[in-house]
Short mmCIF file of C-alpha atoms in Angstrom, two decimals:
data_model
loop_
_atom_site.label_atom_id
_atom_site.label_comp_id
_atom_site.label_asym_id
_atom_site.label_seq_id
_atom_site.Cartn_x
_atom_site.Cartn_y
_atom_site.Cartn_z
CA MET A 1 13.26 3.73 -23.24
CA LYS A 2 16.78 1.71 -21.15
CA THR A 3 13.75 2.36 -18.38
CA LYS A 4 11.24 0.62 -19.59
CA ARG A 5 13.89 -2.10 -20.85
CA ILE A 6 15.47 -2.12 -17.29
CA LEU A 7 11.06 -2.80 -16.07
CA LYS A 8 10.34 -5.84 -18.50
CA ILE A 9 13.75 -7.17 -17.00
CA MET A 10 12.72 -6.68 -13.57
CA HIS A 11 9.30 -8.63 -14.25
CA VAL A 12 10.84 -11.43 -15.51
CA PHE A 13 12.24 -11.68 -12.67
CA ALA A 14 9.87 -11.25 -10.79
CA TRP A 15 8.41 -13.84 -11.79
CA ILE A 16 11.08 -16.11 -11.19
CA ALA A 17 11.49 -15.63 -7.84
CA LEU A 18 8.16 -15.90 -8.19
CA ILE A 19 7.41 -19.04 -8.64
CA GLY A 20 11.34 -20.11 -7.61
CA LEU A 21 10.04 -19.45 -3.90
CA SER A 22 6.08 -20.65 -4.50
CA ILE A 23 8.05 -24.27 -5.10
CA LYS A 24 10.27 -23.63 -2.21
CA VAL A 25 7.09 -23.40 0.00
CA GLY A 26 5.74 -26.50 -1.93
CA ALA A 27 8.41 -28.63 -1.16
CA ILE A 28 8.91 -27.86 2.39
CA ILE A 29 5.88 -28.18 2.45
CA ILE A 30 5.93 -31.51 0.76
CA SER A 31 9.53 -32.96 2.43
CA TYR A 32 7.62 -31.90 6.39
CA LEU A 33 4.64 -34.22 5.76
CA VAL A 34 6.50 -37.40 4.24
CA SER A 35 8.93 -36.86 6.74
CA LEU A 36 5.91 -37.38 9.30
CA GLY A 37 6.07 -41.12 8.67
CA ASN A 38 9.75 -41.21 7.26
CA GLU A 39 12.57 -39.57 9.88
CA GLY A 40 15.12 -39.68 6.99
CA ALA A 41 12.81 -37.00 5.25
CA ALA A 42 13.63 -34.44 7.92
CA LYS A 43 17.58 -34.54 7.37
CA ASP A 44 16.51 -32.69 4.32
CA LEU A 45 13.62 -31.52 3.46
CA TYR A 46 14.47 -28.86 1.06
CA GLU A 47 18.30 -28.72 -0.15
CA GLY A 48 19.53 -29.62 2.97
CA MET A 49 17.63 -28.13 5.53
CA ASN A 50 17.88 -30.46 8.05
CA LEU A 51 15.99 -30.52 11.27
CA VAL A 52 15.42 -34.19 11.80
CA ALA A 53 17.52 -33.26 16.08
CA TYR A 54 14.05 -30.75 16.60
CA LYS A 55 12.38 -34.16 15.15
CA GLN A 56 13.83 -36.45 17.44
CA ASN A 57 12.91 -33.93 19.89
CA SER A 58 9.83 -33.43 20.24
CA LEU A 59 7.41 -33.29 16.98
CA VAL A 60 5.77 -29.41 18.28
CA HIS A 61 9.37 -27.83 18.53
CA TYR A 62 10.04 -29.47 14.69
CA SER A 63 5.94 -28.58 13.62
CA ILE A 64 6.62 -24.65 14.89
CA ILE A 65 10.46 -24.12 13.19
CA VAL A 66 9.06 -25.90 9.48
CA GLY A 67 5.64 -23.92 10.18
CA TYR A 68 8.15 -20.59 10.92
CA ARG A 69 10.40 -21.69 7.38
CA VAL A 70 7.19 -21.85 5.17
CA ILE A 71 5.52 -18.66 6.29
CA GLN A 72 8.88 -16.86 5.93
CA PHE A 73 9.34 -18.19 2.05
CA GLY A 74 5.28 -17.77 2.53
CA LEU A 75 5.67 -14.34 2.47
CA GLN A 76 8.99 -13.84 0.11
CA ALA A 77 6.78 -15.53 -2.38
CA TYR A 78 3.83 -13.51 -1.50
CA ILE A 79 6.38 -10.21 -2.16
CA ALA A 80 7.55 -11.67 -5.43
CA PHE A 81 4.34 -11.68 -6.47
CA LEU A 82 3.04 -8.39 -4.88
CA VAL A 83 6.15 -7.12 -7.12
CA VAL A 84 4.96 -8.82 -9.78
CA ARG A 85 1.46 -7.48 -10.18
CA LEU A 86 3.34 -3.51 -9.69
CA LEU A 87 5.87 -3.96 -12.70
CA SER A 88 2.48 -5.80 -15.11
CA ASN A 89 0.44 -2.49 -14.38
CA LEU A 90 3.19 -0.34 -14.23
CA ASN A 91 1.68 2.86 -16.78
CA ILE A 92 5.44 4.49 -17.00
CA ASN A 93 3.94 7.34 -18.52
CA ARG A 94 1.80 8.20 -15.91
CA PRO A 95 3.96 6.02 -12.56
CA PHE A 96 2.70 7.40 -9.69
CA ASN A 97 -0.30 5.52 -8.52
CA LEU A 98 -3.17 4.89 -5.93
CA ASN A 99 -2.84 0.72 -5.92
CA ALA A 100 1.77 0.65 -6.67
CA LEU A 101 1.58 3.10 -4.35
CA LYS A 102 -0.36 0.28 -1.85
CA ALA A 103 1.73 -2.41 -2.79
CA MET A 104 5.18 -0.59 -2.05
CA GLN A 105 3.25 0.29 1.62
CA THR A 106 2.25 -3.85 1.57
CA ILE A 107 5.46 -4.97 0.50
CA SER A 108 6.74 -3.18 3.91
CA TYR A 109 4.56 -4.28 5.16
CA SER A 110 4.95 -8.18 4.38
CA LEU A 111 8.15 -7.51 5.16
CA LEU A 112 7.83 -5.99 8.86
CA LEU A 113 5.82 -9.00 9.38
CA MET A 114 8.92 -11.78 8.25
CA TRP A 115 11.82 -9.21 10.47
CA ALA A 116 9.06 -10.78 13.01
CA ILE A 117 8.56 -14.04 12.34
CA VAL A 118 12.22 -14.74 12.27
CA VAL A 119 13.33 -13.21 14.98
CA ALA A 120 10.37 -15.85 17.21
CA HIS A 121 11.93 -18.42 14.59
CA ASN A 122 16.21 -17.46 16.19
CA ILE A 123 14.37 -17.23 19.61
CA HIS A 124 12.82 -20.14 20.20
CA VAL A 125 16.03 -22.07 18.77
CA GLY A 126 18.06 -20.47 21.25
CA ILE A 127 15.71 -21.25 24.18
CA LEU A 128 15.76 -25.03 22.44
CA GLU A 129 19.79 -24.82 22.24
CA SER A 130 19.71 -24.40 25.80
CA THR A 131 17.64 -26.17 26.37
CA THR A 132 17.65 -29.54 24.70
CA GLY A 133 21.36 -29.00 23.13
CA ILE A 134 20.50 -29.14 20.15
CA LYS A 135 22.97 -26.10 17.73
CA ALA A 136 20.81 -23.38 16.53
CA THR A 137 20.45 -22.30 13.04
CA LEU A 138 19.56 -19.25 13.18
CA VAL A 139 18.46 -16.41 10.00
CA SER A 140 19.91 -13.82 9.27
CA SER A 141 16.96 -11.03 10.96
CA GLU A 142 17.80 -7.71 8.76
CA PHE A 143 14.49 -7.93 6.59
CA ILE A 144 13.98 -4.72 9.88
CA LEU A 145 16.36 -2.74 7.38
CA MET A 146 15.27 -3.71 3.99
CA ALA A 147 11.29 -2.85 5.33
CA GLY A 148 12.82 0.24 6.87
CA ILE A 149 13.58 0.93 3.71
CA VAL A 150 11.32 0.39 1.69
CA TYR A 151 8.76 2.28 3.90
CA VAL A 152 10.57 4.96 3.53
CA PHE A 153 10.34 4.82 -0.22
CA SER A 154 6.71 4.61 -0.81
CA LEU A 155 6.34 7.75 1.37
CA LEU A 156 8.39 9.47 -1.35
CA PHE A 157 6.14 7.84 -3.93
CA LYS A 158 3.28 8.98 -1.36
CA ARG A 159 4.16 12.53 -1.70
CA GLY A 160 4.89 12.00 -5.92
CA LEU A 161 1.68 10.40 -6.47
CA GLU A 162 0.14 14.06 -4.70
CA LEU A 163 2.47 15.86 -6.82
CA GLN A 164 1.24 14.40 -9.82
CA SER A 165 -2.49 14.12 -8.84
CA GLU A 166 -1.26 18.35 -9.07
CA ASN A 167 -0.59 18.93 -11.96
CA ASP A 168 -2.73 16.80 -13.53
CA LEU A 169 -5.14 19.50 -11.81
CA THR A 170 -3.12 22.19 -13.23
CA ILE A 171 -4.37 23.88 -17.07
CA MET B 1 -13.02 27.38 -3.00
CA PRO B 2 -11.30 30.95 -2.24
CA ILE B 3 -10.31 31.76 -6.15
CA ILE B 4 -14.20 31.89 -8.04
CA VAL B 5 -13.42 30.74 -12.17
CA ASN B 6 -15.60 32.86 -14.25
CA LEU B 7 -15.49 31.67 -17.54
CA ASP B 8 -18.60 31.14 -18.68
CA VAL B 9 -20.33 34.05 -17.71
CA VAL B 10 -17.07 35.57 -20.35
CA LEU B 11 -17.77 33.14 -22.67
CA ALA B 12 -21.74 34.05 -22.38
CA LYS B 13 -21.00 38.32 -23.05
CA ARG B 14 -19.00 36.38 -26.29
CA LYS B 15 -20.80 34.20 -27.51
CA MET B 16 -18.63 31.49 -27.89
CA LYS B 17 -18.37 27.60 -27.06
CA SER B 18 -16.41 26.14 -24.45
CA LYS B 19 -15.30 23.64 -27.61
CA ASP B 20 -14.20 26.38 -29.56
CA LEU B 21 -12.34 28.33 -26.55
CA ALA B 22 -10.06 24.99 -26.26
CA GLU B 23 -9.31 24.53 -30.15
CA ILE B 24 -8.10 27.96 -30.49
CA ILE B 25 -6.51 27.67 -26.77
CA GLY B 26 -5.20 23.78 -27.25
CA ILE B 27 -5.95 22.75 -24.11
CA THR B 28 -9.06 19.41 -24.15
CA THR B 29 -12.27 20.28 -23.44
CA ALA B 30 -12.32 17.78 -20.33
CA ASN B 31 -9.99 20.34 -19.24
CA LEU B 32 -11.19 23.00 -19.79
CA SER B 33 -13.93 21.33 -18.37
CA ILE B 34 -12.06 21.25 -14.76
CA LEU B 35 -11.08 24.73 -15.14
CA LYS B 36 -14.65 25.94 -15.54
CA SER B 37 -16.03 24.12 -12.74
CA GLY B 38 -13.42 25.04 -10.16
CA LYS B 39 -11.74 21.51 -9.54
CA ALA B 40 -7.97 22.97 -11.02
CA LYS B 41 -5.60 23.17 -8.29
CA ALA B 42 -3.97 25.53 -10.78
CA ILE B 43 -3.52 27.02 -13.87
CA ARG B 44 -0.70 27.99 -15.57
CA PHE B 45 0.76 31.63 -17.23
CA SER B 46 0.39 30.33 -20.75
CA THR B 47 -2.77 29.13 -20.02
CA LEU B 48 -4.20 32.29 -19.06
CA GLU B 49 -2.65 34.30 -21.74
CA ALA B 50 -4.15 32.48 -23.97
CA ILE B 51 -7.15 32.01 -22.39
CA CYS B 52 -7.43 36.03 -22.12
CA LYS B 53 -5.87 36.66 -26.29
CA ALA B 54 -9.10 34.34 -27.03
CA LEU B 55 -11.39 36.17 -25.09
CA ASP B 56 -9.81 40.16 -25.19
CA CYS B 57 -9.89 40.04 -21.40
CA GLN B 58 -7.97 40.63 -18.12
CA PRO B 59 -7.52 37.95 -15.90
CA SER B 60 -9.98 39.66 -13.27
CA ASP B 61 -12.78 38.48 -15.96
CA ILE B 62 -12.12 35.75 -15.50
CA LEU B 63 -10.30 34.45 -11.20
CA GLU B 64 -11.98 36.05 -8.32
CA TYR B 65 -11.23 36.07 -5.24
CA VAL B 66 -13.29 35.46 -2.39
CA GLU B 67 -13.24 35.28 1.32
CA GLU B 68 -14.16 31.98 2.65
#
């Protein structure tokens, strides 16, 4: 069945995303800890992430900005984990179930939280740019749109669950 | 629920067991139990037809409306 094959492939991709994002979060945390003693490490925390200017300016601001990034990528890893769990427990013959619905709603709320973190980050670095002159690197905040879309899908899924339950009780 | 299913009464009159009725009409005993207990949300016409045929009765013998 084509759908089953596609879902299996998506499951594999979700696992790859989960592992990759978990490694990313761990690498940033370790790089941050190393950078506390070695300023050079702040030049490349992970894949070119250069926050040395913030570290030279203020350790507190530097730590908060690293915190934003860690939370953001941590949430992405959590969402990947939810997708992995959703696809692991999926029964293609009875796809509408309470666990899947809860997973979709949790993904939606996580995306909303991620948007809030990104907005806080962008405001913070914006203020720092105006006060210290450090050029702000803004993070894209499209997560609110994704959160809304996933939430709408979760509402449709909820209706699907109601219809499935009604069908189960139709003799 | 306003719709009462009097399947037990008709089964007793016909001296038929639930298991036998389920087998005749082609549904599981679990589903028949859902119908008898009043937990069913709906019944298909095909199922109602099969029940009436098996028990030689009318839908009104099986289904009763009681105002809440």
